[in-house]
Coordinates of C-alpha atoms in Angstrom, one line a residue:
X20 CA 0.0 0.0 0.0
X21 CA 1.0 3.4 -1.3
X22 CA 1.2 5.8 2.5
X23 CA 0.7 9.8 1.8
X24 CA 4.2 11.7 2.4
X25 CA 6.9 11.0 4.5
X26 CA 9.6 13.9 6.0
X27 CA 13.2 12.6 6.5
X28 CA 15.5 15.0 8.4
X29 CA 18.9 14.1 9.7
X30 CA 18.1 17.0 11.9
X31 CA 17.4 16.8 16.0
X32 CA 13.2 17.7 16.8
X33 CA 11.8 19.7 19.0
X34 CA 15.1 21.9 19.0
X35 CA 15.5 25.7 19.6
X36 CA 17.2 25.7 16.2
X37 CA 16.3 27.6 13.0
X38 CA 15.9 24.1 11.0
X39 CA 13.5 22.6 13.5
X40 CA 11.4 25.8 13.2
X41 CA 11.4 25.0 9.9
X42 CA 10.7 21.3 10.1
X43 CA 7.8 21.7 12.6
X44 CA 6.1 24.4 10.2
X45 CA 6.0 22.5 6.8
X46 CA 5.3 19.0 8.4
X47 CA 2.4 20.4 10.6
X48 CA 0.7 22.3 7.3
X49 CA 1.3 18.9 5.3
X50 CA -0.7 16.9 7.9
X51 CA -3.4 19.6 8.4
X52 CA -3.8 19.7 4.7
X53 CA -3.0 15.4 3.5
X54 CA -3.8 14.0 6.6
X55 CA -1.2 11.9 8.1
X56 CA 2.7 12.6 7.4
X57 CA 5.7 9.8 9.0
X58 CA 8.1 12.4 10.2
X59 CA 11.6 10.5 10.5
X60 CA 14.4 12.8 12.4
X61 CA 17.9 11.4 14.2
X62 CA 18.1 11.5 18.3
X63 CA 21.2 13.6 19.9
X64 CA 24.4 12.6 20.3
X65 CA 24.2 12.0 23.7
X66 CA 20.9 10.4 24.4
X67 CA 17.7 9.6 22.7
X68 CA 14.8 12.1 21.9
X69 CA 11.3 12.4 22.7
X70 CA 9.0 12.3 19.9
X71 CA 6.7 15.1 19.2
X72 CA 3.1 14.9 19.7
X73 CA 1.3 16.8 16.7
X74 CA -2.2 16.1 15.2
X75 CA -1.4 13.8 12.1
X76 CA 2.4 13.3 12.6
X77 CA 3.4 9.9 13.4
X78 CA 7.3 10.9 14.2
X79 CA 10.1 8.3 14.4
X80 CA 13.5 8.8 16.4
X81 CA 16.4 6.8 14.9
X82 CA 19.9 6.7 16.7
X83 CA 22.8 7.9 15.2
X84 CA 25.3 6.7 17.6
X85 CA 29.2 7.2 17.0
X86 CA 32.3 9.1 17.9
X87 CA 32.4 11.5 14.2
X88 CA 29.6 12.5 12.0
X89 CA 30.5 10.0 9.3
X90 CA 29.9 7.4 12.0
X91 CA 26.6 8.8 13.0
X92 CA 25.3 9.2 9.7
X93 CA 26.4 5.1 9.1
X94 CA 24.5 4.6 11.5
X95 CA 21.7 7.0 11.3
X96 CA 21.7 5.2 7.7
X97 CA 21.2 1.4 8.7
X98 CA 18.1 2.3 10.8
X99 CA 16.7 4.2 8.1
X100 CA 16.7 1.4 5.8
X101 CA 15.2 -0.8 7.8
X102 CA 12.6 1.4 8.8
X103 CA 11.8 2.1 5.2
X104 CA 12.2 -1.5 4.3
X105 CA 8.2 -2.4 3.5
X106 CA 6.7 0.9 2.9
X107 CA 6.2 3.2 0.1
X108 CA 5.2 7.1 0.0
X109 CA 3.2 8.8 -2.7
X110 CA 5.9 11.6 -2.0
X111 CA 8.7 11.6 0.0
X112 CA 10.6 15.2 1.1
X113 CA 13.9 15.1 2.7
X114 CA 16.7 18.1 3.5
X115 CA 20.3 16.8 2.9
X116 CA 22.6 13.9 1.7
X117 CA 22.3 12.4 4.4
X118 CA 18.8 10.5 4.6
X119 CA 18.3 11.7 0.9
X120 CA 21.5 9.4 -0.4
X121 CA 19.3 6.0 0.9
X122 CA 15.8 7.3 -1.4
X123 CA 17.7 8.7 -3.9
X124 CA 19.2 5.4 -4.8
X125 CA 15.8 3.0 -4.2
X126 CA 13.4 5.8 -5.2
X127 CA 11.2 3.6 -7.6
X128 CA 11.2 1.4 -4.2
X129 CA 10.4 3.5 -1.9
X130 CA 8.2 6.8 -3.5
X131 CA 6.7 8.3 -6.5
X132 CA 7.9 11.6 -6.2
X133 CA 11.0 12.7 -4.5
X134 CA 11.3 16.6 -3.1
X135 CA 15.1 17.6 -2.1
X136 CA 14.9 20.8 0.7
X137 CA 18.2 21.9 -0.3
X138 CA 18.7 24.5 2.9
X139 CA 23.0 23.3 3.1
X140 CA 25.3 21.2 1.2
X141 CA 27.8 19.4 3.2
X142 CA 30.6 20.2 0.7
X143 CA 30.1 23.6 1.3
X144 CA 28.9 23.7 5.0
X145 CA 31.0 20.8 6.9
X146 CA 34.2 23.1 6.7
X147 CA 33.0 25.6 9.6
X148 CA 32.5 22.3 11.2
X149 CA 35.4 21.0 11.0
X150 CA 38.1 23.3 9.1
X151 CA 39.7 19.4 8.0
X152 CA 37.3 19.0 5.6
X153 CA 38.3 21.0 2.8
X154 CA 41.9 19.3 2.8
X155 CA 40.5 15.6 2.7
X156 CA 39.3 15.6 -1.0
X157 CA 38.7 11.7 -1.2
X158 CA 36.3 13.3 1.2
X159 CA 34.6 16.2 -1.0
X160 CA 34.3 14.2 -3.9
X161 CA 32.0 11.4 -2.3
X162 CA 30.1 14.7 -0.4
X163 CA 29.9 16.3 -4.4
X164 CA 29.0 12.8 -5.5
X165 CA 26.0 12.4 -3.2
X166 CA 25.0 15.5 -4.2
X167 CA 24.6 14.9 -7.5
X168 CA 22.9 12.0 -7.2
X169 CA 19.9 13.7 -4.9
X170 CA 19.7 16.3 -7.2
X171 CA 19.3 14.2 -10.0
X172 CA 16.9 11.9 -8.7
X173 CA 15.0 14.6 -7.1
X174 CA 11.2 15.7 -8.7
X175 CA 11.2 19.0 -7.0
X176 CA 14.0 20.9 -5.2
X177 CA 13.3 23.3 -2.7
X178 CA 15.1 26.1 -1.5
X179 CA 14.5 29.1 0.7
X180 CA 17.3 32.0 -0.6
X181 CA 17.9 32.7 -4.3
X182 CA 21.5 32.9 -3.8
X183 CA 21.4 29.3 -3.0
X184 CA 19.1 28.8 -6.9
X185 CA 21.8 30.3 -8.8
X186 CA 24.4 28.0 -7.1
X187 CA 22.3 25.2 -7.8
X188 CA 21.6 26.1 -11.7
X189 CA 25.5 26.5 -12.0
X190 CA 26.4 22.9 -10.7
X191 CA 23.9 22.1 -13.5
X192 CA 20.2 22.0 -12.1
X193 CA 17.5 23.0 -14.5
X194 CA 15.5 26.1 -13.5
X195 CA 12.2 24.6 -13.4
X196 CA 12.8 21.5 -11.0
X197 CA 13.8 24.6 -8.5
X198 CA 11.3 26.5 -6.8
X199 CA 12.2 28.9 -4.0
X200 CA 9.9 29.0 -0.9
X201 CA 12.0 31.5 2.0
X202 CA 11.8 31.0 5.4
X203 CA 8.6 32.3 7.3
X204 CA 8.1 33.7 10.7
X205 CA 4.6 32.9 12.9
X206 CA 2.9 36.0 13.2
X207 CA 1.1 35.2 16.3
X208 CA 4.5 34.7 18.3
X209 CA 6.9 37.3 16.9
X210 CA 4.1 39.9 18.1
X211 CA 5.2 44.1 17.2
X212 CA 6.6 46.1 19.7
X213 CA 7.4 49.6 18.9
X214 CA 11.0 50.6 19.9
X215 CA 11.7 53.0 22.2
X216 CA 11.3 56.6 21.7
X217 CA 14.0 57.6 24.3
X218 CA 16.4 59.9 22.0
X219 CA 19.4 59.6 22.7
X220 CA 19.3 56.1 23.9
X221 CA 21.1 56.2 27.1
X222 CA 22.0 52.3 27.3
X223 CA 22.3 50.5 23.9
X224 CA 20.8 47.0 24.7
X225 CA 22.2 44.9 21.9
X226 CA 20.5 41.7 21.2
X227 CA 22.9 38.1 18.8
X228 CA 20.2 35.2 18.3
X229 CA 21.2 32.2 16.8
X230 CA 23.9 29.4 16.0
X231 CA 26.9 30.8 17.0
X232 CA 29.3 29.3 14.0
X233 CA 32.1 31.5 12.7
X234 CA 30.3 32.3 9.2
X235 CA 27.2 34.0 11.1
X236 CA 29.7 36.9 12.6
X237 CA 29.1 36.3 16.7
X238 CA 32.7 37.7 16.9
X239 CA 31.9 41.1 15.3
X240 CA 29.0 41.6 17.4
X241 CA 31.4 41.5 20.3
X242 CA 34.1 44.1 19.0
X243 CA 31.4 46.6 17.8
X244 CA 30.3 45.8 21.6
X245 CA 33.6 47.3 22.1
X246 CA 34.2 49.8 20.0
X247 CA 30.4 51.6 20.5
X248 CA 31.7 51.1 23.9
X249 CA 34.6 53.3 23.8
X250 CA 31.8 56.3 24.1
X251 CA 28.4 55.0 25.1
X252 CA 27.3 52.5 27.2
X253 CA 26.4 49.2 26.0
X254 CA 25.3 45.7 26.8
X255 CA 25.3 42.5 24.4
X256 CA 23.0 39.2 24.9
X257 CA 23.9 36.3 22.9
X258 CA 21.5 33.6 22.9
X259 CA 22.2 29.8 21.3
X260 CA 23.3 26.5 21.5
X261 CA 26.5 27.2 22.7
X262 CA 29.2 24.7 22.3
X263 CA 32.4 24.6 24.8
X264 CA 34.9 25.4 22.3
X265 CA 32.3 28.2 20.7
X266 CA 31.6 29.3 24.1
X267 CA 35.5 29.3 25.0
X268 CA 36.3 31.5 22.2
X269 CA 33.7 34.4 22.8
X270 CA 34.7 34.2 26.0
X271 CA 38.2 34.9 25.2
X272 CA 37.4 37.9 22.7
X273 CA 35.6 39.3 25.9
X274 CA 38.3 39.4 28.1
X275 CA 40.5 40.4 24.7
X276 CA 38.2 43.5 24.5
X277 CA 38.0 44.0 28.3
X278 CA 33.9 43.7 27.5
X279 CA 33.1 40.4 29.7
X280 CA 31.1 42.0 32.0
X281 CA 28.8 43.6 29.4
X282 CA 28.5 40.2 27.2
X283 CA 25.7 37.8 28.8
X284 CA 25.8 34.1 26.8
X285 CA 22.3 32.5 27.5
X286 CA 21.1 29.2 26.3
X287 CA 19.0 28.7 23.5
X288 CA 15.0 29.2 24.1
X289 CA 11.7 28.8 22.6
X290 CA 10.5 31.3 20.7
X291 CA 7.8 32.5 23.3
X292 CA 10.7 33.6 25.5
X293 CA 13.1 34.6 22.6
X294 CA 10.5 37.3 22.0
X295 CA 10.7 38.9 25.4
X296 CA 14.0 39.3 25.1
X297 CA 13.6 41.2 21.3
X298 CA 11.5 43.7 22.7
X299 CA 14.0 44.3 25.3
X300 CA 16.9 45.0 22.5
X301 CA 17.3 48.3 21.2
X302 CA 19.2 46.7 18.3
X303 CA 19.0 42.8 17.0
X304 CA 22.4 42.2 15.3
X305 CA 23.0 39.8 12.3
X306 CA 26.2 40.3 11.2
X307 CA 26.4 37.3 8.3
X308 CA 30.1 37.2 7.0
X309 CA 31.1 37.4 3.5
X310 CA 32.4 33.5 2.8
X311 CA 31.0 30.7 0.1
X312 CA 28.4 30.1 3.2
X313 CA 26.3 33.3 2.6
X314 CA 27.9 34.3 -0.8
X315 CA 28.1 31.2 -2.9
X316 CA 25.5 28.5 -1.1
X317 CA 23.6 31.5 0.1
X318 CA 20.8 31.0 2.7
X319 CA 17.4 32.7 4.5
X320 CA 18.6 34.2 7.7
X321 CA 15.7 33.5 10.1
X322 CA 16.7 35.7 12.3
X323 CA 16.5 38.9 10.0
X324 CA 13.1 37.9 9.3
X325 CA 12.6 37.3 12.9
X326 CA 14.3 40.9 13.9
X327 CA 11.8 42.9 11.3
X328 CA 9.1 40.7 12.6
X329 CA 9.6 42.1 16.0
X330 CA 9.5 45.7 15.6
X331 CA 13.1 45.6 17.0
X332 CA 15.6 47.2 14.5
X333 CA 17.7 45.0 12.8
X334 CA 21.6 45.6 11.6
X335 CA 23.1 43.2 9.5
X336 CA 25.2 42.6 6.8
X337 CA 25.2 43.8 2.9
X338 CA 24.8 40.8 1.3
X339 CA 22.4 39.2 -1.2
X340 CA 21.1 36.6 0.8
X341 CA 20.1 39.8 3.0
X342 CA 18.9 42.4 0.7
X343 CA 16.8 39.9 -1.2
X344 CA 14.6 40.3 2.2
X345 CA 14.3 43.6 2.0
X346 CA 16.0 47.2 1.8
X347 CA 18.4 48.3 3.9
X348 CA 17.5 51.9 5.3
X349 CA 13.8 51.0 4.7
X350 CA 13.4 47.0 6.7
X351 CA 16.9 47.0 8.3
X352 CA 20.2 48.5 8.2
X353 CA 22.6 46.5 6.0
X354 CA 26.3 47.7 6.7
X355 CA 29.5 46.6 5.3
X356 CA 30.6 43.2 5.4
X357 CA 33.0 42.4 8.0
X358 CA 33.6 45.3 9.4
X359 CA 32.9 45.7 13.4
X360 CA 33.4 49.9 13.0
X361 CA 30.2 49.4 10.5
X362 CA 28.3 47.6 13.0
X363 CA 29.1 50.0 15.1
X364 CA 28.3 53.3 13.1
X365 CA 24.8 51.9 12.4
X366 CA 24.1 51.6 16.2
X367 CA 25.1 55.4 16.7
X368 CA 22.8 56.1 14.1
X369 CA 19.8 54.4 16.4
X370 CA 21.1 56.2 19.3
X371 CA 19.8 59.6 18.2
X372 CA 17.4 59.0 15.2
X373 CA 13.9 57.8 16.6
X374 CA 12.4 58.8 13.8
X375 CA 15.0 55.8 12.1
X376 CA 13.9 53.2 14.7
X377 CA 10.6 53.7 14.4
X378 CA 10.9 53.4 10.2
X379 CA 12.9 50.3 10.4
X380 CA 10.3 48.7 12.8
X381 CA 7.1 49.8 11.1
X382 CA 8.3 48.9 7.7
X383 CA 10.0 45.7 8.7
X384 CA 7.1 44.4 10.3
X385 CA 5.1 44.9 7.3
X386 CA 7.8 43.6 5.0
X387 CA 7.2 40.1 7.0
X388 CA 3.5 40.2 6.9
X389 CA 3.0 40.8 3.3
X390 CA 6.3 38.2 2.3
X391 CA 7.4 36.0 5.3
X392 CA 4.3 34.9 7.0
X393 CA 4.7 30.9 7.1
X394 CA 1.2 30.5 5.7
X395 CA 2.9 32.2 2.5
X396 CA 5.5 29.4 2.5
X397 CA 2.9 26.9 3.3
X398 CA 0.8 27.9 0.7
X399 CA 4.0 27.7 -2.0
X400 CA 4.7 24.4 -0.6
X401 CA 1.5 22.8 -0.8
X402 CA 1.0 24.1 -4.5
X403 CA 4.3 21.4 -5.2
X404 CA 2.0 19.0 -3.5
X405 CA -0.9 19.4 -4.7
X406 CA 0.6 19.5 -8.5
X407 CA 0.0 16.1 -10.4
X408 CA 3.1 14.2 -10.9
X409 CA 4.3 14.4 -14.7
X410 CA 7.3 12.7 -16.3
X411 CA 10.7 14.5 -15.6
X412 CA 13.5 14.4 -17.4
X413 CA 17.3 14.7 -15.9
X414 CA 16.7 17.4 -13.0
X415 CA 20.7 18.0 -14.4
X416 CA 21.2 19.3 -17.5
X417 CA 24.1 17.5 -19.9

């Protein structure tokens, strides 16, 4: 018997993290709209995961045990299989390599249609990760090589930035197997607050959200900490999954930049209380570095879209995967790439232009209501649904 859709995710949920937001949106409007939907996802490293509990989701934590991520993925791999073995999915939607390498290669087995969510490529992403990466290229080839493979087997590929379409259509990917569907935000939890009117602000409450890898910037939030320091006062709260050698390093730029007593480093949180502490902010800060990650692979920074939804004002980073959001001076402020002293100079401009903060929240706010409300990406998703399957040809061209 032919089941509806399955969702395979070598990704941990419920998380805190931007791809579990994600997850949890598109697989609870799939099983409010087809009924049910086998969500597959991988436990921690450390110990197993609870299973979520959502109307119409029947969700399966496999283990993914092992010292190195090839050895979890082996892993995560075998108990895929087997769960697999036996069924078969009218369409089957997974996000990376490494669950899509197993349907990719069985797909007449196990699905009629195939939908790649293309939000990383490990060839491209596992470097920040570890920095060995890029020197083992036995490695990269067999991360290229899977690649290709999902891509070509693939119906539909997904992706949420346009930066990350063009990359695709240059390693070969025809146009029209590629629809982009950006991130979304829930309206009813990222509620509008209108920033403060105090002019000039005497206490600039800066506010980092996130992962805290190298590419999204976590270091320059800490010297423009610094430097906006060196006149005004000035407070930074970093919120994410911390790890210790992450957590070690900010740590040492604090003491570096004799600002440790004015850098707080909280865990990550649900969004409910993330929100509190946006309206608090005087400034969310997304400071997105210019590398392959955001330049060539591109991405959807939630936590832009997140920032405008919040009435907070956002300053982040001139880059496409940014302005393709919105327009800087008009949604956010996107400065210079890189540069701390840019950072910096934006925040002095919030200090004493109300009139600026008020703008940025206004206009970002309706930004994400008219283009980044998930029902918009629900809506584009469940069009590729909904649409009849037809005969493909090679998703890659000659």
């Amino acid at each position: 018997m032919t089941l509806p859709i399955a969702y395979l995710s070598f990704d941990v949920v419920p998380s805190h993290k931007g791809a579990a937001v994600h997850i949890e949106s598109f697989v609870r409007s799939l099983a409010r709209t087809h009924g049910d939907v086998a969500l597959v996802t991988v436990a921690t490293a450390a110990s197993s995961q609870p299973a979520v509990n959502w109307p119409g989701v029947h969700h399966t934590v496999l283990p993914a045990a092992g010292k190195t991520l090839i050895d979890r993925v082996i892993h995560f791999r075998k108990h895929l299989q087997r769960w697999l073995q036996g069924k078969r999915f009218e369409i089957i939607q997974v996000r990376s390599i490494f669950e899509g390498m197993i349907v990719a290669r069985q797909k007449q087995q196990f699905c009629n249609r195939l939908i790649f969510e293309v939000n990383g490529l490990p060839s491209i992403e596992l470097k920040y990760r570890y920095p060995r990466v890029a020197e083992d290229l036995e490695l990269m080839n067999k991360l290229l090589t899977q690649e290709r493979i999902c891509l070509e087997a693939a119906d539909v590929i997904i992706t949420p930035s346009y930066v990350t379409q063009t990359h695709l259509m240059q390693r070969g990917v025809s146009p029209e197997r590629i629809q982009v569907i950006p991130n979304g935000v829930d309206l009813s939890v990222f509620n509008h607050q209108t920033p403060t009117t105090q002019t000039p602000i005497e206490t600039m409450n800066m506010l980092y959200f996130g992962t805290l890898s190298a590419w999204q910037g976590v270091d320059l939030a800490i010297d423009a900490l610094s430097l906006y320091r060196r006149d005004f006062k000035a407070a930074l709260t970093i919120v994410g999954p911390a790890k210790g050698k992450q957590m070690a390093t900010l740590e040492k730029l604090s003491r570096k930049l004799n600002v440790t007593n004015f850098v707080e480093i909280l865990p990550a949180r649900p969004q409910s209380a993330l929100i509190e502490l946006m309206h608090k902010a005087d400034v969310i800060v997304a400071p997105l570095k210019a590398n392959d990650r955001n330049l060539v692979q591109g991405c959807c920074p939630l936590k832009v879209i997140e920032g405008m939804a919040s009435g907070t004002p956002v300053v982040t980073t001139n880059l496409p995967v940014v302005t393709d959001l919105g327009d800087s001076e008009r949604h956010f402020l996107a400065v210079r790439p890189g540069s701390a002293k840019a950072i910096k100079d934006g925040m002095l401009r919030l200090r004493t232009d109300a009139r600026l903060r008020r703008m940025l929240s206004e206009q970002g706010r309706q930004q994400v209501e008219q283009k980044y409300d998930w029902a918009i990406a629900h809506r584009a998703l469940l069009k590729i649904y909904n649409h009849k399957a037809q005969h493909k040809s090679s998703c890659l061209t000659a």
